[in-house]
XYZ file of C-alpha atoms in Angstrom:
273
model
C 63.949 160.747 -163.492
C 62.118 157.470 -163.842
C 62.280 155.957 -167.314
C 58.932 154.275 -166.741
C 56.535 157.162 -166.341
C 58.433 160.413 -166.667
C 57.773 161.393 -163.042
C 60.513 162.432 -160.661
C 61.104 159.708 -158.078
C 63.443 159.221 -155.160
C 66.553 157.101 -155.565
C 65.097 154.320 -153.424
C 61.867 154.107 -155.417
C 63.715 154.241 -158.725
C 66.025 151.454 -157.585
C 63.077 149.313 -156.479
C 61.493 149.659 -159.912
C 64.587 148.112 -161.480
C 64.476 145.001 -159.288
C 63.268 141.791 -160.927
C 59.970 140.650 -159.403
C 60.649 137.282 -157.812
C 57.586 135.386 -156.577
C 57.769 133.938 -153.093
C 55.871 130.739 -152.329
C 55.814 129.677 -148.653
C 57.482 126.385 -147.802
C 54.142 124.606 -147.469
C 52.912 125.931 -150.831
C 49.743 127.853 -151.627
C 46.174 126.995 -152.544
C 44.600 128.849 -155.481
C 40.872 128.688 -156.249
C 39.777 129.875 -159.707
C 36.022 130.416 -159.671
C 34.360 130.690 -163.067
C 35.923 128.973 -166.089
C 34.423 130.923 -168.994
C 36.247 133.340 -171.302
C 38.065 135.224 -168.530
C 38.440 132.331 -166.113
C 39.831 129.917 -168.695
C 42.526 132.452 -169.632
C 43.362 133.090 -165.966
C 43.573 129.330 -165.422
C 45.756 128.711 -168.475
C 48.344 131.394 -167.769
C 48.067 131.078 -163.993
C 48.861 127.359 -164.140
C 51.734 127.972 -166.562
C 53.174 130.576 -164.187
C 52.755 128.523 -161.013
C 54.126 125.337 -162.583
C 57.277 127.224 -163.598
C 58.046 128.168 -159.982
C 58.943 124.597 -159.018
C 57.118 124.971 -155.694
C 54.203 122.993 -154.234
C 50.969 124.566 -155.425
C 47.365 123.408 -155.442
C 45.012 124.921 -158.028
C 41.288 124.173 -157.984
C 39.045 125.058 -160.941
C 35.448 125.688 -159.816
C 32.449 126.058 -162.133
C 29.028 124.400 -162.270
C 28.430 125.231 -165.928
C 28.873 122.831 -168.828
C 29.055 123.093 -172.610
C 26.976 120.926 -174.885
C 27.912 120.339 -178.523
C 25.899 123.312 -179.788
C 27.481 125.780 -177.362
C 30.932 124.271 -177.848
C 31.074 125.400 -181.471
C 31.349 129.013 -180.283
C 34.032 128.148 -177.709
C 36.547 125.870 -179.408
C 39.340 128.227 -178.369
C 38.703 127.466 -174.685
C 37.394 123.903 -174.489
C 38.431 120.780 -176.397
C 35.158 118.883 -175.988
C 31.634 119.116 -174.498
C 31.257 118.640 -170.772
C 31.654 120.432 -167.434
C 33.883 123.472 -167.939
C 36.109 122.892 -164.908
C 36.748 119.216 -165.603
C 37.297 119.730 -169.328
C 39.846 122.499 -168.683
C 41.621 120.314 -166.152
C 41.895 117.531 -168.705
C 43.164 119.963 -171.326
C 45.866 121.368 -169.009
C 47.164 118.221 -167.294
C 49.498 117.063 -170.103
C 51.346 120.382 -169.955
C 51.811 120.215 -166.170
C 53.445 116.788 -166.028
C 56.620 116.852 -163.970
C 55.725 120.053 -162.118
C 54.804 120.391 -158.437
C 51.392 121.804 -159.329
C 48.351 119.756 -158.378
C 45.306 120.621 -160.506
C 41.787 119.716 -159.389
C 38.298 120.464 -160.705
C 35.023 120.932 -158.845
C 31.964 120.995 -161.102
C 29.809 123.119 -158.808
C 28.539 126.675 -158.668
C 29.521 128.551 -155.505
C 26.455 128.844 -153.271
C 25.649 129.763 -149.680
C 25.575 126.040 -148.910
C 29.087 125.243 -150.154
C 31.073 128.489 -150.032
C 32.668 127.654 -146.671
C 33.793 124.286 -148.048
C 35.185 125.714 -151.283
C 36.987 128.796 -149.915
C 39.140 128.470 -146.828
C 41.726 130.302 -144.757
C 44.931 131.218 -146.634
C 43.381 130.655 -150.072
C 44.157 132.836 -153.061
C 40.785 133.246 -154.778
C 40.631 134.389 -158.416
C 36.973 135.261 -158.985
C 36.034 135.300 -162.679
C 32.239 135.596 -162.616
C 29.803 138.039 -164.218
C 27.254 138.092 -161.377
C 27.325 140.744 -158.652
C 25.369 138.360 -156.428
C 28.143 135.791 -156.742
C 30.744 138.489 -156.053
C 28.879 139.532 -152.913
C 28.558 135.930 -151.722
C 32.288 135.245 -152.070
C 33.231 138.664 -150.693
C 31.075 138.268 -147.581
C 32.532 134.836 -146.874
C 36.095 136.098 -147.289
C 35.337 138.795 -144.706
C 34.883 136.006 -142.148
C 38.328 134.477 -142.774
C 41.402 135.648 -140.895
C 43.741 135.300 -143.883
C 42.698 135.324 -147.538
C 43.469 137.030 -150.841
C 40.515 137.668 -153.163
C 41.104 138.978 -156.706
C 37.967 139.736 -158.723
C 37.738 140.929 -162.317
C 34.980 141.952 -164.681
C 34.010 144.224 -167.539
C 31.118 146.327 -168.761
C 28.793 144.974 -171.422
C 28.233 146.894 -174.654
C 25.068 149.001 -174.440
C 24.371 151.511 -177.195
C 24.604 155.034 -175.816
C 25.983 153.835 -172.468
C 29.057 151.599 -172.640
C 31.056 150.220 -175.567
C 32.347 146.955 -174.101
C 35.963 148.085 -173.677
C 36.085 148.986 -169.961
C 36.917 146.661 -167.066
C 38.310 146.568 -163.570
C 40.092 144.256 -161.147
C 39.805 144.450 -157.360
C 42.070 142.861 -154.762
C 40.771 142.307 -151.222
C 43.365 141.121 -148.720
C 42.973 140.023 -145.110
C 45.838 139.126 -142.804
C 45.534 138.199 -139.126
C 41.866 139.158 -139.111
C 42.390 142.672 -140.473
C 41.546 144.210 -143.856
C 44.639 145.410 -145.691
C 42.625 146.503 -148.728
C 38.932 147.364 -149.140
C 36.508 144.505 -149.628
C 34.755 144.298 -153.011
C 31.584 146.068 -151.890
C 33.086 148.899 -149.871
C 33.169 151.371 -152.763
C 30.903 149.450 -155.127
C 27.205 149.613 -154.200
C 26.331 147.412 -157.189
C 28.190 144.585 -155.400
C 27.134 145.554 -151.879
C 23.449 145.636 -152.902
C 23.126 143.632 -156.133
C 19.901 143.871 -158.097
C 18.006 140.924 -159.482
C 18.677 140.725 -163.223
C 17.932 138.194 -165.943
C 20.553 135.511 -166.539
C 23.543 136.908 -168.429
C 24.703 135.225 -171.622
C 28.021 133.456 -171.526
C 31.156 134.971 -173.032
C 30.903 132.976 -176.249
C 27.278 133.903 -176.858
C 27.911 137.589 -176.146
C 30.908 137.743 -178.473
C 28.734 136.701 -181.391
C 27.163 140.177 -181.261
C 29.924 142.114 -179.448
C 33.237 140.641 -180.704
C 35.421 143.179 -178.878
C 34.507 141.468 -175.593
C 37.026 138.749 -176.498
C 39.827 141.292 -176.060
C 38.233 142.957 -173.042
C 37.938 139.578 -171.306
C 41.557 138.851 -172.175
C 42.629 142.166 -170.641
C 40.657 141.372 -167.469
C 42.473 138.032 -167.269
C 45.885 139.669 -167.843
C 45.179 142.294 -165.197
C 44.053 139.648 -162.694
C 47.207 137.633 -163.324
C 49.416 140.707 -162.896
C 47.735 141.560 -159.583
C 48.183 137.935 -158.479
C 51.873 138.233 -159.366
C 52.138 141.370 -157.241
C 50.600 139.629 -154.231
C 53.430 137.074 -154.418
C 56.282 139.509 -155.045
C 55.590 142.701 -153.091
C 56.046 141.192 -149.635
C 53.586 139.529 -147.291
C 51.472 141.405 -146.692
C 52.003 143.180 -150.026
C 51.824 146.922 -150.561
C 48.203 147.302 -151.626
C 48.379 150.877 -152.956
C 48.754 149.845 -156.602
C 46.685 146.655 -156.533
C 43.527 147.295 -154.488
C 41.739 148.325 -157.692
C 42.924 148.714 -161.258
C 40.755 149.878 -164.133
C 41.336 149.897 -167.854
C 39.800 150.801 -171.181
C 41.226 148.930 -174.157
C 39.671 151.442 -176.547
C 41.703 154.281 -175.051
C 44.824 152.282 -174.180
C 44.515 153.140 -170.489
C 45.163 151.255 -167.266
C 45.820 152.694 -163.851
C 45.314 152.029 -160.147
C 42.336 153.953 -158.824
C 42.220 156.329 -155.869
C 40.188 154.597 -153.188
C 36.498 155.278 -153.516
C 36.625 156.581 -157.113
C 35.782 153.721 -159.494
C 34.891 156.152 -162.309
C 38.306 157.814 -162.482
C 39.458 156.188 -165.699
C 36.253 156.504 -167.701
C 36.484 158.684 -170.791
C 32.948 158.250 -172.142
């Protein structure tokens, strides 16, 4: 009997669950692109860099975001940024002192991802951690990754709080993997029509602005970041290519204390409202 979930498991599976997860970085290192450096992205960057620097292996991390904070907006975001300026560059400056002596190279690109630059920013063999709140941006990155022979794309997001509809506690993380020109996990839009055919919507407020009226989003964003980091860990520890059964999509609701991998094609499985 497994001590983890109370379900009967075979001896081999039970033994595997007791093995320490040991990340494997190829000899030449890996390239990680973190797109979006707001509430979720800054947390992914902070803990992702801490994790990668501890591995004592050559790693290149690139922070990508075209947004910037001025003094007025910074007051709501002191927890993420030390000063006004471009988000990606400011985060890089904040993190560099803690990475001294490691084999991690940290870069910043102060640009939004667009059709004109996506092929320059995202390349073969990249690990892409997509922390944006726009389905159009998700589709753009997803469609480009479909053209690459080898890539790992991890995308996270959460519902807003809308009275009578959603309470701001639900989120999901998807992992799209391609190896040798073949899909090993569904692309972001395969079971999500809102990504496959995104609608035009007004500009969404940033995390800091939204939390002024919906404070629980701070914890929902943090859970998205934690889930993205855990999926990233699994892609480095469960073999190459990794077993995608438990990581192709995970959903959670912090209000109900739930997180689980979803059956393919059923993104509503965890909802309780």
